[in-house]
């Protein structure tokens, strides 16, 4: 499973990259606003930092003509840009046109199997079902991932499933168990993936025991 970092924060992306856990980045308008920078500048900076890994950046206009114009402009910012397109009628028409020109699209705000199916049929490179937002309204976000994976496998779609709106480490585990292609994970959750209380406790005990050896018996190097 690929790990995308769900952020527009350069420091977080840099750290995830140093750890070796940044196979791509997803942004959205809410994440970009938090950084207080010019949208185009942030996206270009992220693209350069993670090149050749894919970076999703959203087209905003709701109508087909302007959406396609924006998508083409965004796609020209860097060769690793993936244009995020909202799951609407105009959005899927745009995906069809853009895909013909080789522009990779990530259909966002997907909340049902049928929406994922339409996006795949339109030629989306990625679909982003939002699991956390489904959980928030009392549905089971991960059950949707299981269903979409089954349908995509059944019909051999090349569209990759990005598990989005990830809120906790259990979402990541379940995404991996289901064979999702990608999880896009907030930095705070990536940090938690390293941790287990028994690991911390185990390290502490080993270190304490190690100190019980005489110093002359503790040589590791040389
Ligand atoms: C990623 O593509 C989405 O924009 C993001 O995961 C949404 O997460 P949220 O529901 O926590 O805002």
XYZ file of N, CA and C and ligand atoms in Angstrom:
678
model
N 0.847 -1.196 0.000
C 0.000 0.000 0.000
C 0.887 1.252 0.000
N 0.572 2.175 -0.910
C 1.339 3.424 -0.915
C 0.856 4.332 0.213
N 1.801 5.088 0.771
C 1.466 6.091 1.794
C 1.551 7.474 1.149
N 0.410 8.143 1.010
C 0.443 9.547 0.631
C 0.324 10.355 1.924
N 0.913 11.543 1.925
C 0.780 12.407 3.102
C -0.316 13.418 2.801
N -1.308 13.477 3.686
C -2.486 14.324 3.468
C -2.242 15.668 4.152
N -1.522 16.526 3.458
C -1.129 17.813 4.048
C -0.624 18.751 2.961
N -0.610 20.053 3.281
C 0.047 21.014 2.388
C 1.224 21.649 3.123
N 1.600 21.038 4.250
C 2.675 21.604 5.068
C 4.035 21.023 4.644
N 4.925 21.909 4.218
C 6.211 21.488 3.664
C 7.058 20.734 4.691
N 7.064 21.211 5.940
C 7.897 20.549 6.961
C 7.422 19.113 7.203
N 6.096 18.943 7.241
C 5.556 17.594 7.455
C 5.934 16.674 6.285
N 5.828 17.197 5.077
C 6.155 16.381 3.891
C 7.640 16.020 3.908
N 8.467 17.021 4.252
C 9.926 16.780 4.292
C 10.257 15.675 5.301
N 9.623 15.753 6.489
C 9.892 14.748 7.528
C 9.436 13.354 7.084
N 8.210 13.282 6.501
C 7.700 11.976 6.047
C 8.621 11.394 4.975
N 9.155 12.284 4.133
C 10.061 11.851 3.066
C 11.367 11.322 3.665
N 11.878 12.025 4.684
C 13.107 11.565 5.338
C 12.911 10.188 5.968
N 11.733 9.958 6.528
C 11.436 8.647 7.107
C 11.274 7.575 6.018
N 11.057 8.003 4.782
C 10.835 7.056 3.682
C 9.384 6.653 3.536
N 8.485 7.453 4.110
C 7.054 7.133 4.025
C 6.266 8.224 3.313
N 6.739 8.608 2.143
C 5.992 9.601 1.367
C 5.994 9.160 -0.096
N 4.980 8.374 -0.462
C 4.871 7.913 -1.855
C 4.068 8.897 -2.693
N 3.612 9.976 -2.063
C 2.820 10.982 -2.756
C 2.213 11.923 -1.729
N 1.501 12.937 -2.235
C 0.886 13.941 -1.345
C -0.501 14.254 -1.873
N -1.451 14.466 -0.944
C -2.757 14.996 -1.353
C -2.982 16.307 -0.599
N -3.503 17.278 -1.340
C -3.886 18.541 -0.712
C -5.371 18.743 -0.980
N -5.962 19.655 -0.261
C -7.314 20.116 -0.593
C -7.385 21.582 -0.187
N -8.424 22.318 -0.605
C -8.462 23.751 -0.295
C -8.334 24.026 1.207
N -8.955 23.197 2.045
C -8.893 23.438 3.498
C -7.457 23.300 4.013
N -6.725 22.329 3.489
C -5.336 22.128 3.932
C -4.431 23.265 3.455
N -4.696 23.770 2.233
C -3.866 24.852 1.687
C -4.110 26.143 2.470
N -5.366 26.412 2.807
C -5.716 27.632 3.556
C -4.932 27.700 4.867
N -4.759 26.538 5.516
C -4.041 26.499 6.804
C -2.607 27.021 6.676
N -2.019 26.873 5.475
C -0.616 27.270 5.281
C -0.483 28.764 5.000
N -1.603 29.419 4.612
C -1.585 30.865 4.364
C -0.651 31.280 3.238
N -0.530 30.442 2.219
C 0.374 30.766 1.096
C -0.412 30.772 -0.212
N 0.212 31.222 -1.292
C -0.425 31.212 -2.617
C -0.537 29.747 -3.085
N -1.737 29.365 -3.508
C -2.023 27.967 -3.863
C -1.001 27.394 -4.856
N -0.830 28.142 -5.962
C 0.081 27.671 -7.016
C 1.515 27.477 -6.483
N 1.962 28.415 -5.644
C 3.328 28.336 -5.098
C 3.498 27.092 -4.220
N 2.478 26.857 -3.355
C 2.581 25.690 -2.449
C 2.629 24.410 -3.267
N 1.732 24.293 -4.240
C 1.663 23.045 -5.020
C 2.976 22.824 -5.773
N 3.504 23.886 -6.371
C 4.757 23.734 -7.118
C 5.911 23.337 -6.186
N 5.922 23.934 -4.996
C 6.976 23.614 -4.021
C 6.891 22.140 -3.598
N 5.665 21.680 -3.351
C 5.484 20.274 -2.938
C 5.897 19.338 -4.074
N 5.479 19.688 -5.302
C 5.810 18.838 -6.465
C 7.317 18.681 -6.607
N 8.033 19.775 -6.423
C 9.494 19.748 -6.558
C 10.109 18.889 -5.448
N 9.576 19.056 -4.244
C 10.121 18.330 -3.088
C 9.974 16.815 -3.213
N 8.836 16.355 -3.753
C 8.591 14.896 -3.751
C 8.764 14.254 -5.127
N 9.089 15.065 -6.139
C 9.229 14.570 -7.511
C 10.016 13.245 -7.547
N 9.559 12.192 -8.192
C 8.445 12.123 -9.143
C 7.123 11.642 -8.528
N 7.012 11.634 -7.199
C 5.782 11.132 -6.564
C 4.594 12.051 -6.887
N 3.395 11.490 -7.016
C 2.238 12.297 -7.413
C 1.726 13.217 -6.302
N 1.267 14.394 -6.720
C 0.738 15.405 -5.795
C -0.645 15.829 -6.280
N -1.665 15.586 -5.475
C -3.031 15.969 -5.883
C -3.323 17.412 -5.504
N -3.839 18.163 -6.480
C -4.235 19.559 -6.251
C -5.581 19.785 -6.930
N -6.458 20.487 -6.230
C -7.867 20.530 -6.631
C -8.221 21.638 -7.626
N -9.051 21.290 -8.631
C -9.675 22.302 -9.491
C -10.940 22.760 -8.757
N -11.259 24.040 -8.849
C -12.287 24.606 -7.975
C -13.620 24.895 -8.686
N -13.564 25.393 -9.936
C -14.807 25.813 -10.610
C -15.794 24.664 -10.744
N -17.098 24.930 -10.540
C -18.075 23.847 -10.620
C -18.507 23.501 -12.053
N -18.371 24.458 -12.995
C -18.856 24.188 -14.357
C -17.760 23.562 -15.214
N -18.214 22.771 -16.208
C -17.298 21.963 -17.012
C -16.187 22.784 -17.673
N -16.594 23.865 -18.354
C -15.615 24.612 -19.144
C -14.482 25.155 -18.264
N -14.883 25.815 -17.173
C -13.852 26.402 -16.311
C -13.066 25.336 -15.546
N -13.763 24.250 -15.186
C -13.068 23.174 -14.477
C -11.952 22.598 -15.358
N -12.273 22.367 -16.622
C -11.273 21.807 -17.541
C -10.125 22.791 -17.746
N -10.486 24.076 -17.892
C -9.427 25.096 -18.057
C -8.496 25.091 -16.842
N -9.102 25.094 -15.641
C -8.296 25.102 -14.414
C -7.444 23.843 -14.315
N -8.079 22.708 -14.642
C -7.360 21.428 -14.533
C -6.140 21.417 -15.459
N -6.302 21.930 -16.656
C -5.167 21.956 -17.593
C -4.068 22.875 -17.074
N -4.485 24.008 -16.495
C -3.487 24.942 -15.945
C -2.741 24.283 -14.789
N -3.483 23.669 -13.881
C -2.854 23.024 -12.708
C -1.913 21.903 -13.172
N -2.363 21.128 -14.166
C -1.554 20.004 -14.671
C -0.242 20.486 -15.284
N -0.225 21.734 -15.742
C 0.995 22.258 -16.378
C 2.006 22.761 -15.344
N 1.616 22.855 -14.073
C 2.539 23.368 -13.048
C 3.734 22.446 -12.825
N 3.487 21.148 -12.945
C 4.579 20.178 -12.735
C 4.158 18.855 -13.351
N 5.146 18.017 -13.693
C 4.762 16.777 -14.377
C 4.172 15.737 -13.420
N 4.376 15.938 -12.114
C 3.827 14.969 -11.150
C 2.517 15.436 -10.490
N 1.879 16.464 -11.083
C 0.589 16.905 -10.534
C -0.511 15.942 -10.966
N -1.400 15.626 -10.004
C -2.635 14.893 -10.299
C -3.754 15.877 -9.982
N -4.693 16.056 -10.928
C -5.739 17.055 -10.685
C -6.898 16.406 -9.947
N -7.252 17.040 -8.817
C -8.386 16.549 -8.036
C -9.655 17.164 -8.593
N -10.616 16.308 -8.869
C -11.871 16.753 -9.481
C -13.019 16.276 -8.587
N -13.966 17.184 -8.273
C -15.070 16.750 -7.404
C -16.032 15.796 -8.105
N -16.643 14.945 -7.316
C -17.549 13.908 -7.837
C -18.912 14.529 -8.211
N -18.949 15.136 -9.409
C -20.203 15.720 -9.912
C -20.350 15.305 -11.374
N -21.504 15.631 -11.972
C -21.691 15.314 -13.406
C -20.609 16.016 -14.233
N -20.450 17.333 -13.996
C -19.442 18.098 -14.747
C -18.047 17.543 -14.451
N -17.830 17.158 -13.199
C -16.526 16.634 -12.804
C -16.149 15.401 -13.621
N -17.103 14.490 -13.770
C -16.775 13.255 -14.494
C -16.642 13.491 -16.005
N -17.396 14.481 -16.517
C -17.194 14.848 -17.940
C -15.776 15.383 -18.111
N -15.374 16.202 -17.149
C -14.012 16.769 -17.198
C -12.966 15.653 -17.151
N -13.173 14.683 -16.266
C -12.214 13.570 -16.128
C -12.057 12.852 -17.473
N -13.178 12.610 -18.139
C -13.154 11.900 -19.425
C -12.311 12.664 -20.452
N -12.532 13.998 -20.510
C -11.775 14.822 -21.466
C -10.290 14.872 -21.096
N -10.030 15.070 -19.823
C -8.638 15.212 -19.375
C -7.867 13.904 -19.531
N -8.541 12.786 -19.220
C -7.880 11.472 -19.320
C -7.449 11.203 -20.767
N -8.276 11.649 -21.718
C -7.916 11.458 -23.137
C -6.607 12.159 -23.481
N -6.346 13.265 -22.773
C -5.106 14.018 -23.013
C -3.978 13.575 -22.085
N -4.205 12.482 -21.379
C -3.150 11.936 -20.518
C -3.000 12.669 -19.195
N -4.006 13.462 -18.796
C -3.925 14.155 -17.495
C -4.558 13.268 -16.425
N -3.760 12.938 -15.401
C -4.239 12.049 -14.333
C -5.172 12.815 -13.397
N -6.335 12.207 -13.120
C -7.312 12.849 -12.220
C -7.586 11.961 -11.007
N -7.825 12.646 -9.888
C -8.199 11.991 -8.629
C -9.610 12.481 -8.304
N -10.601 11.608 -8.451
C -11.986 12.030 -8.178
C -12.208 12.010 -6.669
N -12.538 13.180 -6.149
C -12.595 13.359 -4.703
C -14.034 13.471 -4.210
N -14.194 13.321 -2.899
C -15.511 13.381 -2.258
C -16.405 12.241 -2.736
N -15.839 11.043 -2.716
C -16.576 9.833 -3.091
C -17.126 9.176 -1.814
N -18.431 8.910 -1.835
C -19.083 8.348 -0.643
C -19.924 7.111 -0.937
N -19.880 6.605 -2.180
C -20.653 5.395 -2.481
C -19.940 4.570 -3.539
N -20.313 3.296 -3.623
C -19.728 2.407 -4.643
C -20.094 2.928 -6.026
N -21.326 3.371 -6.191
C -21.747 3.845 -7.514
C -20.930 5.048 -7.977
N -20.636 5.952 -7.054
C -19.810 7.109 -7.428
C -18.416 6.632 -7.853
N -17.857 5.667 -7.121
C -16.520 5.148 -7.467
C -16.555 4.469 -8.840
N -17.628 3.739 -9.092
C -17.790 3.040 -10.368
C -17.852 4.038 -11.530
N -18.630 5.087 -11.353
C -18.725 6.112 -12.399
C -17.364 6.759 -12.651
N -16.660 7.065 -11.574
C -15.349 7.717 -11.714
C -14.378 6.810 -12.473
N -14.404 5.522 -12.143
C -13.505 4.569 -12.819
C -13.875 4.474 -14.300
N -15.169 4.404 -14.585
C -15.606 4.311 -15.988
C -15.248 5.579 -16.769
N -15.200 6.722 -16.076
C -14.842 7.978 -16.746
C -13.344 8.059 -17.030
N -12.564 7.172 -16.384
C -11.121 7.143 -16.670
C -10.259 7.786 -15.594
N -10.809 7.888 -14.367
C -10.016 8.479 -13.281
C -8.809 7.601 -12.960
N -7.670 8.244 -12.704
C -6.480 7.492 -12.278
C -6.658 7.038 -10.832
N -7.344 7.877 -10.028
C -7.577 7.580 -8.605
C -9.010 7.957 -8.228
N -9.553 7.257 -7.232
C -10.781 7.726 -6.566
C -10.469 7.862 -5.077
N -11.069 8.860 -4.460
C -10.821 9.092 -3.025
C -12.106 8.983 -2.209
N -12.407 7.784 -1.699
C -13.524 7.657 -0.756
C -13.089 8.191 0.613
N -13.961 9.000 1.228
C -13.628 9.679 2.496
C -14.159 8.853 3.669
N -13.325 8.013 4.249
C -13.818 7.090 5.277
C -14.187 7.793 6.590
N -13.363 8.741 7.015
C -13.613 9.413 8.297
C -14.933 10.181 8.291
N -15.207 10.845 7.170
C -16.462 11.635 7.119
C -17.682 10.717 7.122
N -17.530 9.497 6.564
C -18.645 8.532 6.639
C -18.823 8.055 8.078
N -17.718 7.749 8.745
C -17.791 7.344 10.162
C -18.479 8.438 10.985
N -18.157 9.695 10.654
C -18.722 10.836 11.405
C -20.246 10.869 11.365
N -20.820 10.361 10.254
C -22.295 10.402 10.161
C -22.899 9.021 10.470
N -22.120 8.191 11.169
C -22.647 6.917 11.658
C -22.608 5.786 10.648
N -21.894 5.991 9.509
C -21.736 4.879 8.556
C -20.360 4.244 8.761
N -20.121 3.119 8.046
C -18.839 2.431 8.181
C -17.988 2.717 6.946
N -17.089 3.691 7.093
C -16.258 4.110 5.961
C -15.457 2.968 5.357
N -14.906 2.110 6.209
C -14.047 1.054 5.688
C -14.851 -0.018 4.949
N -16.128 -0.161 5.292
C -16.967 -1.119 4.555
C -17.105 -0.647 3.108
N -17.138 0.660 2.918
C -17.195 1.194 1.544
C -15.920 0.837 0.772
N -14.778 0.922 1.441
C -13.508 0.571 0.767
C -13.550 -0.899 0.330
N -14.018 -1.765 1.227
C -14.091 -3.199 0.899
C -14.959 -3.398 -0.347
N -16.089 -2.722 -0.406
C -16.995 -2.879 -1.556
C -16.363 -2.354 -2.851
N -15.749 -1.189 -2.758
C -15.134 -0.611 -3.977
C -13.997 -1.517 -4.476
N -13.184 -2.024 -3.550
C -12.088 -2.910 -3.952
C -12.629 -4.139 -4.670
N -13.730 -4.684 -4.131
C -14.319 -5.881 -4.748
C -14.796 -5.589 -6.179
N -15.496 -4.468 -6.335
C -16.022 -4.106 -7.662
C -14.881 -3.838 -8.648
N -13.876 -3.092 -8.202
C -12.767 -2.757 -9.109
C -12.014 -4.027 -9.543
N -11.838 -4.958 -8.583
C -11.135 -6.215 -8.913
C -11.958 -7.012 -9.912
N -13.268 -7.087 -9.633
C -14.188 -7.871 -10.466
C -14.136 -7.452 -11.935
N -14.010 -6.141 -12.162
C -14.032 -5.626 -13.538
C -12.655 -5.173 -14.024
N -11.642 -5.484 -13.208
C -10.275 -5.182 -13.640
C -10.008 -3.704 -13.944
N -10.635 -2.821 -13.170
C -10.365 -1.387 -13.361
C -8.938 -1.070 -12.948
N -8.296 -0.157 -13.675
C -6.922 0.250 -13.335
C -6.935 1.393 -12.310
N -8.092 1.991 -12.101
C -8.231 3.109 -11.148
C -7.773 2.684 -9.749
N -6.937 3.509 -9.138
C -6.444 3.176 -7.794
C -7.312 3.809 -6.709
N -7.524 3.049 -5.647
C -8.354 3.525 -4.534
C -7.456 4.188 -3.486
N -7.729 5.474 -3.260
C -7.022 6.205 -2.187
C -7.956 6.287 -0.985
N -7.590 5.635 0.094
C -8.394 5.747 1.321
C -8.113 7.134 1.905
N -9.137 7.985 1.891
C -8.966 9.388 2.312
C -9.790 9.672 3.558
N -9.539 10.857 4.133
C -10.208 11.248 5.380
C -9.875 10.237 6.487
N -8.604 9.850 6.490
C -8.101 8.909 7.502
C -7.963 9.657 8.829
N -8.504 9.065 9.896
C -8.499 9.774 11.187
C -7.656 9.067 12.241
N -7.360 7.765 12.015
C -6.659 7.021 13.071
C -5.882 5.847 12.468
N -5.070 5.217 13.326
C -4.202 4.137 12.848
C -5.017 2.900 12.435
N -6.185 2.722 13.054
C -7.026 1.560 12.690
C -7.490 1.679 11.235
N -7.735 2.907 10.773
C -8.096 3.096 9.360
C -6.968 2.585 8.455
N -5.723 2.864 8.847
C -4.578 2.465 8.015
C -4.465 0.937 7.992
N -4.603 0.314 9.169
C -4.525 -1.152 9.243
C -5.596 -1.779 8.362
N -6.809 -1.288 8.484
C -7.908 -1.893 7.722
C -7.731 -1.649 6.222
N -7.219 -0.480 5.866
C -6.967 -0.199 4.444
C -5.961 -1.206 3.884
N -4.912 -1.487 4.665
C -3.883 -2.441 4.213
C -4.462 -3.848 4.119
N -5.270 -4.237 5.100
C -5.870 -5.585 5.074
C -6.785 -5.757 3.861
N -7.421 -4.666 3.448
C -8.341 -4.731 2.309
C -7.609 -4.630 0.970
N -6.308 -4.372 1.018
C -5.534 -4.277 -0.225
C -5.752 -2.967 -0.966
N -6.138 -1.912 -0.246
C -6.288 -0.592 -0.898
C -4.946 -0.199 -1.518
N -5.015 0.499 -2.654
C -3.769 0.857 -3.328
C -2.979 1.906 -2.537
N -3.723 2.844 -1.940
C -3.102 4.004 -1.284
C -3.897 4.361 -0.033
N -3.193 4.832 1.008
C -3.871 5.543 2.102
C -3.274 6.932 2.119
N -4.113 7.964 2.143
C -3.550 9.297 2.320
C -3.760 9.682 3.779
N -2.641 9.909 4.460
C -2.642 9.902 5.924
C -2.163 11.250 6.477
N -2.926 11.825 7.411
C -2.433 13.057 8.048
C -1.121 12.767 8.776
N -0.253 13.776 8.863
C 1.064 13.601 9.488
C 0.942 13.078 10.919
N -0.052 13.598 11.656
C -0.219 13.180 13.063
C -0.468 11.669 13.156
N -1.184 11.124 12.190
C -1.478 9.677 12.209
C -0.237 8.886 11.770
N 0.524 9.414 10.814
C 1.773 8.718 10.401
C 2.681 8.557 11.623
N 2.793 9.627 12.422
C 3.652 9.554 13.619
C 3.183 8.455 14.569
N 1.849 8.344 14.708
C 1.305 7.328 15.625
C 1.582 5.906 15.144
N 1.761 5.735 13.816
C 1.968 4.383 13.274
C 3.236 3.727 13.837
N 4.213 4.564 14.213
C 5.466 4.017 14.744
C 5.289 3.416 16.141
N 4.277 3.925 16.853
C 4.233 3.726 18.294
C 3.446 2.506 18.741
N 3.949 1.880 19.823
C 3.150 0.922 20.587
C 3.668 0.998 22.014
N 2.801 1.064 23.019
C 3.281 1.218 24.398
C 4.225 0.097 24.813
N 4.029 -1.111 24.285
C 4.909 -2.225 24.673
C 6.290 -2.078 24.041
N 6.368 -1.399 22.897
C 7.682 -1.132 22.290
C 8.463 -0.203 23.206
N 7.815 0.888 23.656
C 8.488 1.858 24.545
C 8.937 1.180 25.836
N 8.025 0.386 26.392
C 8.322 -0.296 27.653
C 9.488 -1.279 27.468
N 9.464 -1.992 26.340
C 10.504 -2.986 26.035
C 11.862 -2.328 25.887
N 11.918 -1.193 25.195
C 13.194 -0.484 25.000
C 13.741 -0.040 26.351
N 12.830 0.494 27.190
C 13.236 0.977 28.507
C 13.853 -0.168 29.332
N 13.180 -1.325 29.308
C 13.676 -2.454 30.108
C 15.027 -2.954 29.580
N 15.159 -3.070 28.246
C 16.430 -3.526 27.671
C 17.561 -2.557 28.036
N 17.259 -1.252 27.979
C 18.285 -0.257 28.310
C 18.701 -0.352 29.770
N 17.699 -0.547 30.640
C 18.005 -0.681 32.079
C 18.873 -1.903 32.325
N 18.511 -3.028 31.699
C 19.280 -4.272 31.900
C 20.700 -4.139 31.351
N 20.797 -3.452 30.202
C 22.101 -3.261 29.564
C 23.081 -2.577 30.505
N 22.541 -1.595 31.248
C 23.395 -0.820 32.150
C 23.921 -1.690 33.309
N 23.313 -2.850 33.521
C 23.761 -3.744 34.605
C 25.058 -4.470 34.233
N 25.387 -4.519 32.942
C 26.655 -5.125 32.511
C 27.801 -4.205 32.898
N 28.967 -4.741 33.290
C 30.110 -3.841 33.537
C 30.473 -3.112 32.241
N 30.986 -1.884 32.360
C 31.254 -1.065 31.172
C 32.148 -1.793 30.159
N 33.127 -2.552 30.681
C 34.068 -3.259 29.788
C 33.354 -4.322 28.944
N 32.203 -4.760 29.400
C 31.467 -5.819 28.674
C 30.402 -5.240 27.756
N 30.348 -3.883 27.669
C 29.276 -3.237 26.900
C 29.734 -2.705 25.553
N 30.936 -3.131 25.115
C 31.494 -2.554 23.887
C 30.782 -3.131 22.654
N 30.242 -2.270 21.806
C 29.608 -2.738 20.568
C 30.490 -2.505 19.353
N 31.228 -1.408 19.399
C 32.041 -1.036 18.224
C 33.524 -1.195 18.553
N 34.256 -1.794 17.624
C 35.702 -1.880 17.764
C 36.160 -3.110 18.530
C -7.775 13.862 0.799
O -7.705 13.745 -0.407
C -8.909 14.534 1.468
O -9.017 15.837 1.012
C -8.759 14.483 2.962
O -8.312 13.180 3.330
C -10.020 14.872 3.697
O -9.860 14.623 5.064
P -10.855 15.218 6.166
O -12.181 14.536 6.036
O -10.196 14.889 7.473
O -10.964 16.687 5.912
